[in-house]
Tab-separated table of C-alpha atoms in Angstrom:
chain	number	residue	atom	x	y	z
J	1	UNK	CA	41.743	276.336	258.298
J	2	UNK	CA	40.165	276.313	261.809
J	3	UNK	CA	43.277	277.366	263.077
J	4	UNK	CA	43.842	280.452	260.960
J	5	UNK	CA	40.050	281.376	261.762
J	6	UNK	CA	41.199	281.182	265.674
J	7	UNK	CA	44.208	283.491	264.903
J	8	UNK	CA	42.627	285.669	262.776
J	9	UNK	CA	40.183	286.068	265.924
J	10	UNK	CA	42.889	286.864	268.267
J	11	UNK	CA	45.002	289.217	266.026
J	12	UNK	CA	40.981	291.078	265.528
J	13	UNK	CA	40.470	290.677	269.511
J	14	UNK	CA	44.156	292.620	270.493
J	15	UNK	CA	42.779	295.833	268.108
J	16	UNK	CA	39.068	295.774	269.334
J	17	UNK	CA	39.559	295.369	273.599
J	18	UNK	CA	36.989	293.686	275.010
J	19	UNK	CA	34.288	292.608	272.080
J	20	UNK	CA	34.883	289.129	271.393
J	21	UNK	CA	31.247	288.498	270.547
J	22	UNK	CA	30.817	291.413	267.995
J	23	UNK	CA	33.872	290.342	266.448
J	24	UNK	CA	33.196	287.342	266.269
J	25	UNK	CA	30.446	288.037	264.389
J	26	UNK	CA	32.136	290.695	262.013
J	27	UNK	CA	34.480	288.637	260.868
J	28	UNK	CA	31.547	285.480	260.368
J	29	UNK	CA	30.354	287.776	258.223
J	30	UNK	CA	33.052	288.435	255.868
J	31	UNK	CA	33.687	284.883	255.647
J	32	UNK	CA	30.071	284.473	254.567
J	33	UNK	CA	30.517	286.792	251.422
J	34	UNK	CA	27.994	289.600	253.157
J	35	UNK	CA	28.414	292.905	253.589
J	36	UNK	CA	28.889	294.290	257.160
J	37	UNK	CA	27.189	297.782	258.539
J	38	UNK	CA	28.155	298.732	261.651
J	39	UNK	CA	26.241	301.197	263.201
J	40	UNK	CA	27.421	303.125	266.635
J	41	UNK	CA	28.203	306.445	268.234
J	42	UNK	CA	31.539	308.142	266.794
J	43	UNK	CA	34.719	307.219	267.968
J	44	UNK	CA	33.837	303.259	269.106
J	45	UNK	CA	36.078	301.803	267.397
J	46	UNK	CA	34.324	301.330	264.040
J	47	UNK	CA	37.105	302.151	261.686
J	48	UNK	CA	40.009	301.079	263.794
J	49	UNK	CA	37.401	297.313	263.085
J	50	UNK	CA	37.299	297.703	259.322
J	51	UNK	CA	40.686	297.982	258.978
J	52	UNK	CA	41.468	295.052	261.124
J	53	UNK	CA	39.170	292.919	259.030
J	54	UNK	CA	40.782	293.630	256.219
J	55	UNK	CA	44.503	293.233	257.736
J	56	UNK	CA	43.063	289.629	258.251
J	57	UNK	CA	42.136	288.206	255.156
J	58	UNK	CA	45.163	289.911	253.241
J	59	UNK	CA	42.774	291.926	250.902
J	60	UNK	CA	43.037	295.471	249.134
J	61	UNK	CA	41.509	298.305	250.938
J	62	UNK	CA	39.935	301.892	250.237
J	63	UNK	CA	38.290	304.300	252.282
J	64	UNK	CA	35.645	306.873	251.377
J	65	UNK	CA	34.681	309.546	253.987
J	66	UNK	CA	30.676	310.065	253.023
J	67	UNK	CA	29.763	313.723	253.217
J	68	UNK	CA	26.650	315.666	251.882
J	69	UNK	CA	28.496	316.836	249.090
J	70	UNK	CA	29.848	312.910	247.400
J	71	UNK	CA	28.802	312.543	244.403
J	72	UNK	CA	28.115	309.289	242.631
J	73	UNK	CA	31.251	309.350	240.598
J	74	UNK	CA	33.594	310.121	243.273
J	75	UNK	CA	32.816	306.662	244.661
J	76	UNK	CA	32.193	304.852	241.331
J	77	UNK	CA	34.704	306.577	238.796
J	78	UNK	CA	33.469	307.986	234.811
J	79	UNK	CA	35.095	308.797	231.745
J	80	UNK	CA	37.776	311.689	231.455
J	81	UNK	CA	38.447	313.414	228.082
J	82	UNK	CA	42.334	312.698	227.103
J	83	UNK	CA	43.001	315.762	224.738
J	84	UNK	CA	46.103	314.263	223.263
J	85	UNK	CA	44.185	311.002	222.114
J	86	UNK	CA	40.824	312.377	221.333
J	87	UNK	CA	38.932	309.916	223.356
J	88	UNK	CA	37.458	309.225	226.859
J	89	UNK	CA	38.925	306.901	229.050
J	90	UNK	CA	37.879	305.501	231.795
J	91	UNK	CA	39.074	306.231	235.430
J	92	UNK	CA	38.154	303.805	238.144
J	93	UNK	CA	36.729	305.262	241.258
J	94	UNK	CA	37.471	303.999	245.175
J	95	UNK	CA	35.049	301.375	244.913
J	96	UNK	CA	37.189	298.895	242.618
J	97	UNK	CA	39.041	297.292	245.432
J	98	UNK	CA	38.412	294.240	247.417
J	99	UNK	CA	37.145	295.858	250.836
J	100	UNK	CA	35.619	299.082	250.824
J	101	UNK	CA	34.719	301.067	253.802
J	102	UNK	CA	32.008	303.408	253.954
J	103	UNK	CA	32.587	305.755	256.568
J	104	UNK	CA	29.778	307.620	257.870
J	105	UNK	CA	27.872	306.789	254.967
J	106	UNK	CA	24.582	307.837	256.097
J	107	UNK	CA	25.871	311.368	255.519
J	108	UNK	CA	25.964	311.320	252.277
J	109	UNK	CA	22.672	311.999	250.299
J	110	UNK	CA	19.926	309.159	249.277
J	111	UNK	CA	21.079	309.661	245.566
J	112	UNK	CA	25.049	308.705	246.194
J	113	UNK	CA	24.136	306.014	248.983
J	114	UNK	CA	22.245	304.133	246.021
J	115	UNK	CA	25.139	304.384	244.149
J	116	UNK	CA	26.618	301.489	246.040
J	117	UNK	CA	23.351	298.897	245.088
J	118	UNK	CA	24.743	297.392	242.211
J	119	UNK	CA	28.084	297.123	243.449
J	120	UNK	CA	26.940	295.546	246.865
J	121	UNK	CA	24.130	292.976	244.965
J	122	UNK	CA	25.806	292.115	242.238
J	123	UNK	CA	29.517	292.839	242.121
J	124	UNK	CA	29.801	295.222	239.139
J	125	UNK	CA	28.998	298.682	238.260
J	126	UNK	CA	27.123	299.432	234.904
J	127	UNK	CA	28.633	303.298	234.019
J	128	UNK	CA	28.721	304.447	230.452
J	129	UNK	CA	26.532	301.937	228.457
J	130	UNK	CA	29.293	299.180	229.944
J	131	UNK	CA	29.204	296.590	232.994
J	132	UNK	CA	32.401	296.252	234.856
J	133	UNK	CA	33.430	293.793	237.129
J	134	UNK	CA	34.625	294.887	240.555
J	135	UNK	CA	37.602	292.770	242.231
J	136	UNK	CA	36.941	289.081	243.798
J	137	UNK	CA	35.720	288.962	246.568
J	138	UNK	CA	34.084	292.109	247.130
J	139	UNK	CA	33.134	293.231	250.343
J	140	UNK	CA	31.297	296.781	251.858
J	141	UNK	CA	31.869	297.224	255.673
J	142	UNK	CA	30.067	300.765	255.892
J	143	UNK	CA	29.816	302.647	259.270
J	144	UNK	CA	26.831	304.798	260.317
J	145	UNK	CA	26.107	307.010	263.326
J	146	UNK	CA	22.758	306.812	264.889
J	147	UNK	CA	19.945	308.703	262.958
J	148	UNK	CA	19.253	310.933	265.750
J	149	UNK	CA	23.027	312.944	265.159
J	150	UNK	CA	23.099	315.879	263.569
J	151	UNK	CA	23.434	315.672	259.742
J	152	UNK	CA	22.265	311.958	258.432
J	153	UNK	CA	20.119	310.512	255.981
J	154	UNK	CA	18.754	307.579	257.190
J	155	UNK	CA	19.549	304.734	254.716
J	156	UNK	CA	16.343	302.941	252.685
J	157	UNK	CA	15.095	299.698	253.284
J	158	UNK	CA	16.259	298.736	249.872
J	159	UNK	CA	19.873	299.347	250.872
J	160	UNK	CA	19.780	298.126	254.434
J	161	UNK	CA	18.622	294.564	253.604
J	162	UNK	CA	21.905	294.589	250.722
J	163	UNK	CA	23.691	294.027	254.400
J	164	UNK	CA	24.423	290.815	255.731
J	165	UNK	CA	24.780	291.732	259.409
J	166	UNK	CA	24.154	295.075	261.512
J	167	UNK	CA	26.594	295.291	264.733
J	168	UNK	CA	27.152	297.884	267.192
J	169	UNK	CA	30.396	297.502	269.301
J	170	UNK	CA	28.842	300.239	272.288
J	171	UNK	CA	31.055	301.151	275.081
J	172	UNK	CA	33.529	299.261	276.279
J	173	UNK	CA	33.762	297.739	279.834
J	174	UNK	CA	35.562	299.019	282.755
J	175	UNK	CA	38.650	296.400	282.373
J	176	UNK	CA	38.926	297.161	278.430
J	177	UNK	CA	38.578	300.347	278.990
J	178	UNK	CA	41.568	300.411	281.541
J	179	UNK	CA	43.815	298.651	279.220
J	180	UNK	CA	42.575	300.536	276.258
J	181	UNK	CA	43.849	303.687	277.998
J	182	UNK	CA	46.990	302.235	279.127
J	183	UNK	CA	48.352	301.208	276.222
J	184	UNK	CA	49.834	302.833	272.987
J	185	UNK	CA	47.513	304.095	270.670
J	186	UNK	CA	44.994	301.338	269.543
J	187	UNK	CA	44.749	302.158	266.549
J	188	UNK	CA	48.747	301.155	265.612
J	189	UNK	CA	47.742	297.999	266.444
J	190	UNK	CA	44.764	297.561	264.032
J	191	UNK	CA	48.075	298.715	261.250
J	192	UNK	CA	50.380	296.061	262.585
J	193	UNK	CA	47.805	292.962	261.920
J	194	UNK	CA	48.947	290.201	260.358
J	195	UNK	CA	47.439	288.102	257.249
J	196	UNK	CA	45.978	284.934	258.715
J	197	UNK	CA	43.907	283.811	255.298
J	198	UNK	CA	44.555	283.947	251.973
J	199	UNK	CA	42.470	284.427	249.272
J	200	UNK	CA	42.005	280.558	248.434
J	201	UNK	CA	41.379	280.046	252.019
J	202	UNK	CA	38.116	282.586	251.596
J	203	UNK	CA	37.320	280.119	248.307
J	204	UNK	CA	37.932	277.094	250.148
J	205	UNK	CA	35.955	278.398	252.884
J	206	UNK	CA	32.823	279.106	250.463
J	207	UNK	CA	32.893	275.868	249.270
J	208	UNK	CA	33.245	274.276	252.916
J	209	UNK	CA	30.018	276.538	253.644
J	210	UNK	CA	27.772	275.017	251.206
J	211	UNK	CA	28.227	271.684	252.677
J	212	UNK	CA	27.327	272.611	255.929
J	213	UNK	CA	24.522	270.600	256.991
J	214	UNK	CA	20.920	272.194	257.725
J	215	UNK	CA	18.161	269.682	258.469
J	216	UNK	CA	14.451	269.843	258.876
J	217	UNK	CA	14.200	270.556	261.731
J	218	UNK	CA	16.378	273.782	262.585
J	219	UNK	CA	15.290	274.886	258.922
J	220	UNK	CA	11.701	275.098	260.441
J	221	UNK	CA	12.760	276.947	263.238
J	222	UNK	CA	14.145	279.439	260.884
J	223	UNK	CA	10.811	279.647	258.838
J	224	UNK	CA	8.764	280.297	262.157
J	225	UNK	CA	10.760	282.888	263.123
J	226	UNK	CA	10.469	284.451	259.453
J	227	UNK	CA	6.752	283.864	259.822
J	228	UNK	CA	6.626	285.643	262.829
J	229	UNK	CA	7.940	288.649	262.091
J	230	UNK	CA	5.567	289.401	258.893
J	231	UNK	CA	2.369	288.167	261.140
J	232	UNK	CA	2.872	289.887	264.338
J	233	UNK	CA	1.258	293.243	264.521
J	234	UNK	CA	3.905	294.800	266.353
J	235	UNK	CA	5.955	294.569	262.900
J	236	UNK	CA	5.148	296.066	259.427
J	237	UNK	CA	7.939	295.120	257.721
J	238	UNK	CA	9.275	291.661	258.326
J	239	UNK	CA	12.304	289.813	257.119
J	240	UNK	CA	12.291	289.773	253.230
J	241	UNK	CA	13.445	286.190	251.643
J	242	UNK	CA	16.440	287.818	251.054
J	243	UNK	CA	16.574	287.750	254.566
J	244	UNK	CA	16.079	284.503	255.561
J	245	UNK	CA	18.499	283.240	253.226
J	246	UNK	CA	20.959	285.372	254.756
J	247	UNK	CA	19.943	283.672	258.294
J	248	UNK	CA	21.231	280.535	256.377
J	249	UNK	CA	24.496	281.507	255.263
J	250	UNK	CA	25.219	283.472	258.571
J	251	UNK	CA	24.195	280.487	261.041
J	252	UNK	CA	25.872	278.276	258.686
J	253	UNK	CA	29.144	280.046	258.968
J	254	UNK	CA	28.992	280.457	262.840
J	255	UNK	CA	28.296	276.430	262.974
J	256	UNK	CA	32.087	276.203	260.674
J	257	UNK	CA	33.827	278.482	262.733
J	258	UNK	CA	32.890	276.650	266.261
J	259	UNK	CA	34.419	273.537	263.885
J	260	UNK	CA	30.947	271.932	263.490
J	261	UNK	CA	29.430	270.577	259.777
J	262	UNK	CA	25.629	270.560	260.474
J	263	UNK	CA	23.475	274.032	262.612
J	264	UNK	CA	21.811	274.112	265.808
J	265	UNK	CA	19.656	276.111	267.184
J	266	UNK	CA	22.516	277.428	268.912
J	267	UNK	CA	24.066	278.974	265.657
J	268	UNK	CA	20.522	280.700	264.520
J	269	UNK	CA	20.138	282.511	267.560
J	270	UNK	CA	23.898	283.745	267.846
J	271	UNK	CA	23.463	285.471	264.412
J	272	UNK	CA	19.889	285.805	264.276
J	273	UNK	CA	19.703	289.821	266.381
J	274	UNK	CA	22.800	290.530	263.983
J	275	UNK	CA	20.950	289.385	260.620
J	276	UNK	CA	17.354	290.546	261.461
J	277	UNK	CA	17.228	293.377	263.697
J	278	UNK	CA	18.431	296.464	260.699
J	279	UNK	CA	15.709	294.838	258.672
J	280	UNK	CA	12.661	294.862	260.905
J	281	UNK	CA	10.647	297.929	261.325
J	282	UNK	CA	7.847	298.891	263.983
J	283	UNK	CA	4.471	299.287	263.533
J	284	UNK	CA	3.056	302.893	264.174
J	285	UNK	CA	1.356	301.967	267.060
J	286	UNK	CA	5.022	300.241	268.837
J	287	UNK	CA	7.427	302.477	267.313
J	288	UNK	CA	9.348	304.746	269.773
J	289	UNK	CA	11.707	307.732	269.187
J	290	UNK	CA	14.615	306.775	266.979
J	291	UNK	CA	15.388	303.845	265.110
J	292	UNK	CA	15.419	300.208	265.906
J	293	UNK	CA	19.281	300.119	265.767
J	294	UNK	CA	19.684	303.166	267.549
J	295	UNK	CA	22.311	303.100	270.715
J	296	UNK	CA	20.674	306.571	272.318
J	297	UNK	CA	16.783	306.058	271.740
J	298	UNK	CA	14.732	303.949	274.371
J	299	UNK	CA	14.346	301.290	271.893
J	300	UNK	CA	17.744	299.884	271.883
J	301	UNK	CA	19.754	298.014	268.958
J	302	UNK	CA	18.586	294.821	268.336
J	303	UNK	CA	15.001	294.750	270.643
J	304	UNK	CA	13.063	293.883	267.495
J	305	UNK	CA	15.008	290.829	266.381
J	306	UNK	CA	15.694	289.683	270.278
J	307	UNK	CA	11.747	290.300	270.991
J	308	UNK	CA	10.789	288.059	268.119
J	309	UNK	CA	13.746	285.003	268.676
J	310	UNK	CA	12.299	285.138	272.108
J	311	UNK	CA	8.629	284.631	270.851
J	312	UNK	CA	9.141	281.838	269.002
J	313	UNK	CA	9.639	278.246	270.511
J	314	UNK	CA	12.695	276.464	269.151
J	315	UNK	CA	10.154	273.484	269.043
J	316	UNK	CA	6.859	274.073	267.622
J	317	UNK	CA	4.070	273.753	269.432
């Protein structure tokens, strides 16, 4: 299994030049069972990503391009009269697949954006008096531009903490960036990837998850930092339980993929920025122009999250 995890890695690290972190990351992730939100200036390399991570794990894809005019049914599906049986059948949308992507979703308006809650809490969609089950596993990676662009809704708290992580790939180095330029177009690459897990390797892997060990110790340094961030004035909204459970399944995930069965410290603060960041907001008095996660306002992504893991003491005391 470790093996596969290291060539899924390499296979994600020849389409996206130059990110090994963020990738790293992405695909930690996916392996948890979270959904991913990736958050950047256009053409970054957030799509050419998605469809990487789903080359990986060998699982059914569908795009949706989010505009002002989606509806909820184009992503969800409804009933369609059938004239030669008399009856209404129902026609599944985009969303019944196993990895969705969300393309500039926070262009569409707040009432289709919601129509993804369900799907992304509980793995189903209720339409028509009936519950239906969406495909095992199920998995959102939505993209977003940064608020301050021209034509977004910003997405609600509600929705934001449905996502496991919040990355931003930014722009690439000068040597990537050489090589990136160089070669054919990146993008043909991302199409070529290979399958390097199957679908009872992601089972196997949730199982292997659960028995990765957590003890006291880092668990209180997880609780301090949640502390933090609801007590500290420069924060109104801190990190929600969902939240800190998430921290857990993330940092126990990066602990399995560096081939490890218990968490450090180590593994909290790799994922913690990533986790925390897209659901902390400033209070009046500290916010600046833009959002937290915003790559073009002065408050760049992730200062929130970073300011409070480097506030608390991995220690106490």
């Amino acid at each position: 299994m470790q093996s596969s995890i290291n060539t899924a890695l390499t296979q994600l690290n020849r389409a996206i030049l130059g990110k090994d972190e963020p990738v790293r990351l992405a695909l930690c992730c996916l392996l948890s069972g979270g959904h991913l939100l990736l958050e950047d200036l256009p053409g970054m390399g957030k799509t050419t990503l998605a469809h990487a991570l789903a080359g990986v794990l060998g699982l059914s894809f569908r795009r949706i391009q989010f505009t002002s005019d989606l509806l909820p049914a184009d992503i969800l599906g409804g009933s369609v009269f059938d004239p030669s049986s008399g009856q209404f059948h129902f026609h599944e949308g985009p969303v019944f697949c196993q990895v969705l992507m969300a393309d500039e979703i926070n262009r569409a308006t707040p009432r289709t954006q919601s129509a993804l809650l369900e799907a992304m809490e509980e793995g189903q969609v209720s339409l028509d008096g009936e519950t239906r089950p969406l495909p095992e596993p199920f998995f959102v990676i939505a993209t977003q531009n940064p608020s301050e662009l021209a034509g977004t809704y910003p997405l609600p708290e509600s929705q934001t903490d449905r996502f496991l992580m919040c990355l931003s790939l930014g722009y690439p180095d000068t040597v990537a960036e050489r090589q990136l330029l160089a070669q054919p177009d990146q993008r043909l690459i991302a199409q070529k990837i290979d399958k390097c897990l199957s679908l009872a390797d992601l089972k196997n892997w949730q199982r292997l998850l659960m028995q990765v060990h957590l003890s006291d110790a880092v668990l209180d340094y997880i609780q301090r930092l949640i502390d933090f961030s609801r007590q500290t004035s420069r924060i109104y909204l801190g990190l929600s339980p969902r939240g800190g459970l998430a921290i857990v399944r993330a940092a126990r995930c990066y602990a399995l993929m560096d081939g490890r069965d218990y968490v450090t410290p180590d593994d909290v603060q790799a994922i913690f920025v990533a986790v925390a960041d897209h659901r902390l907001s400033a209070s009046d008095q500290f916010a600046v122009s833009g959002s937290a996660t915003s790559v073009t306002s002065s408050q760049p992504s992730g200062v929130l999250a970073q300011w409070v893991l480097d506030s608390v003491n991995v220690l106490p005391g």
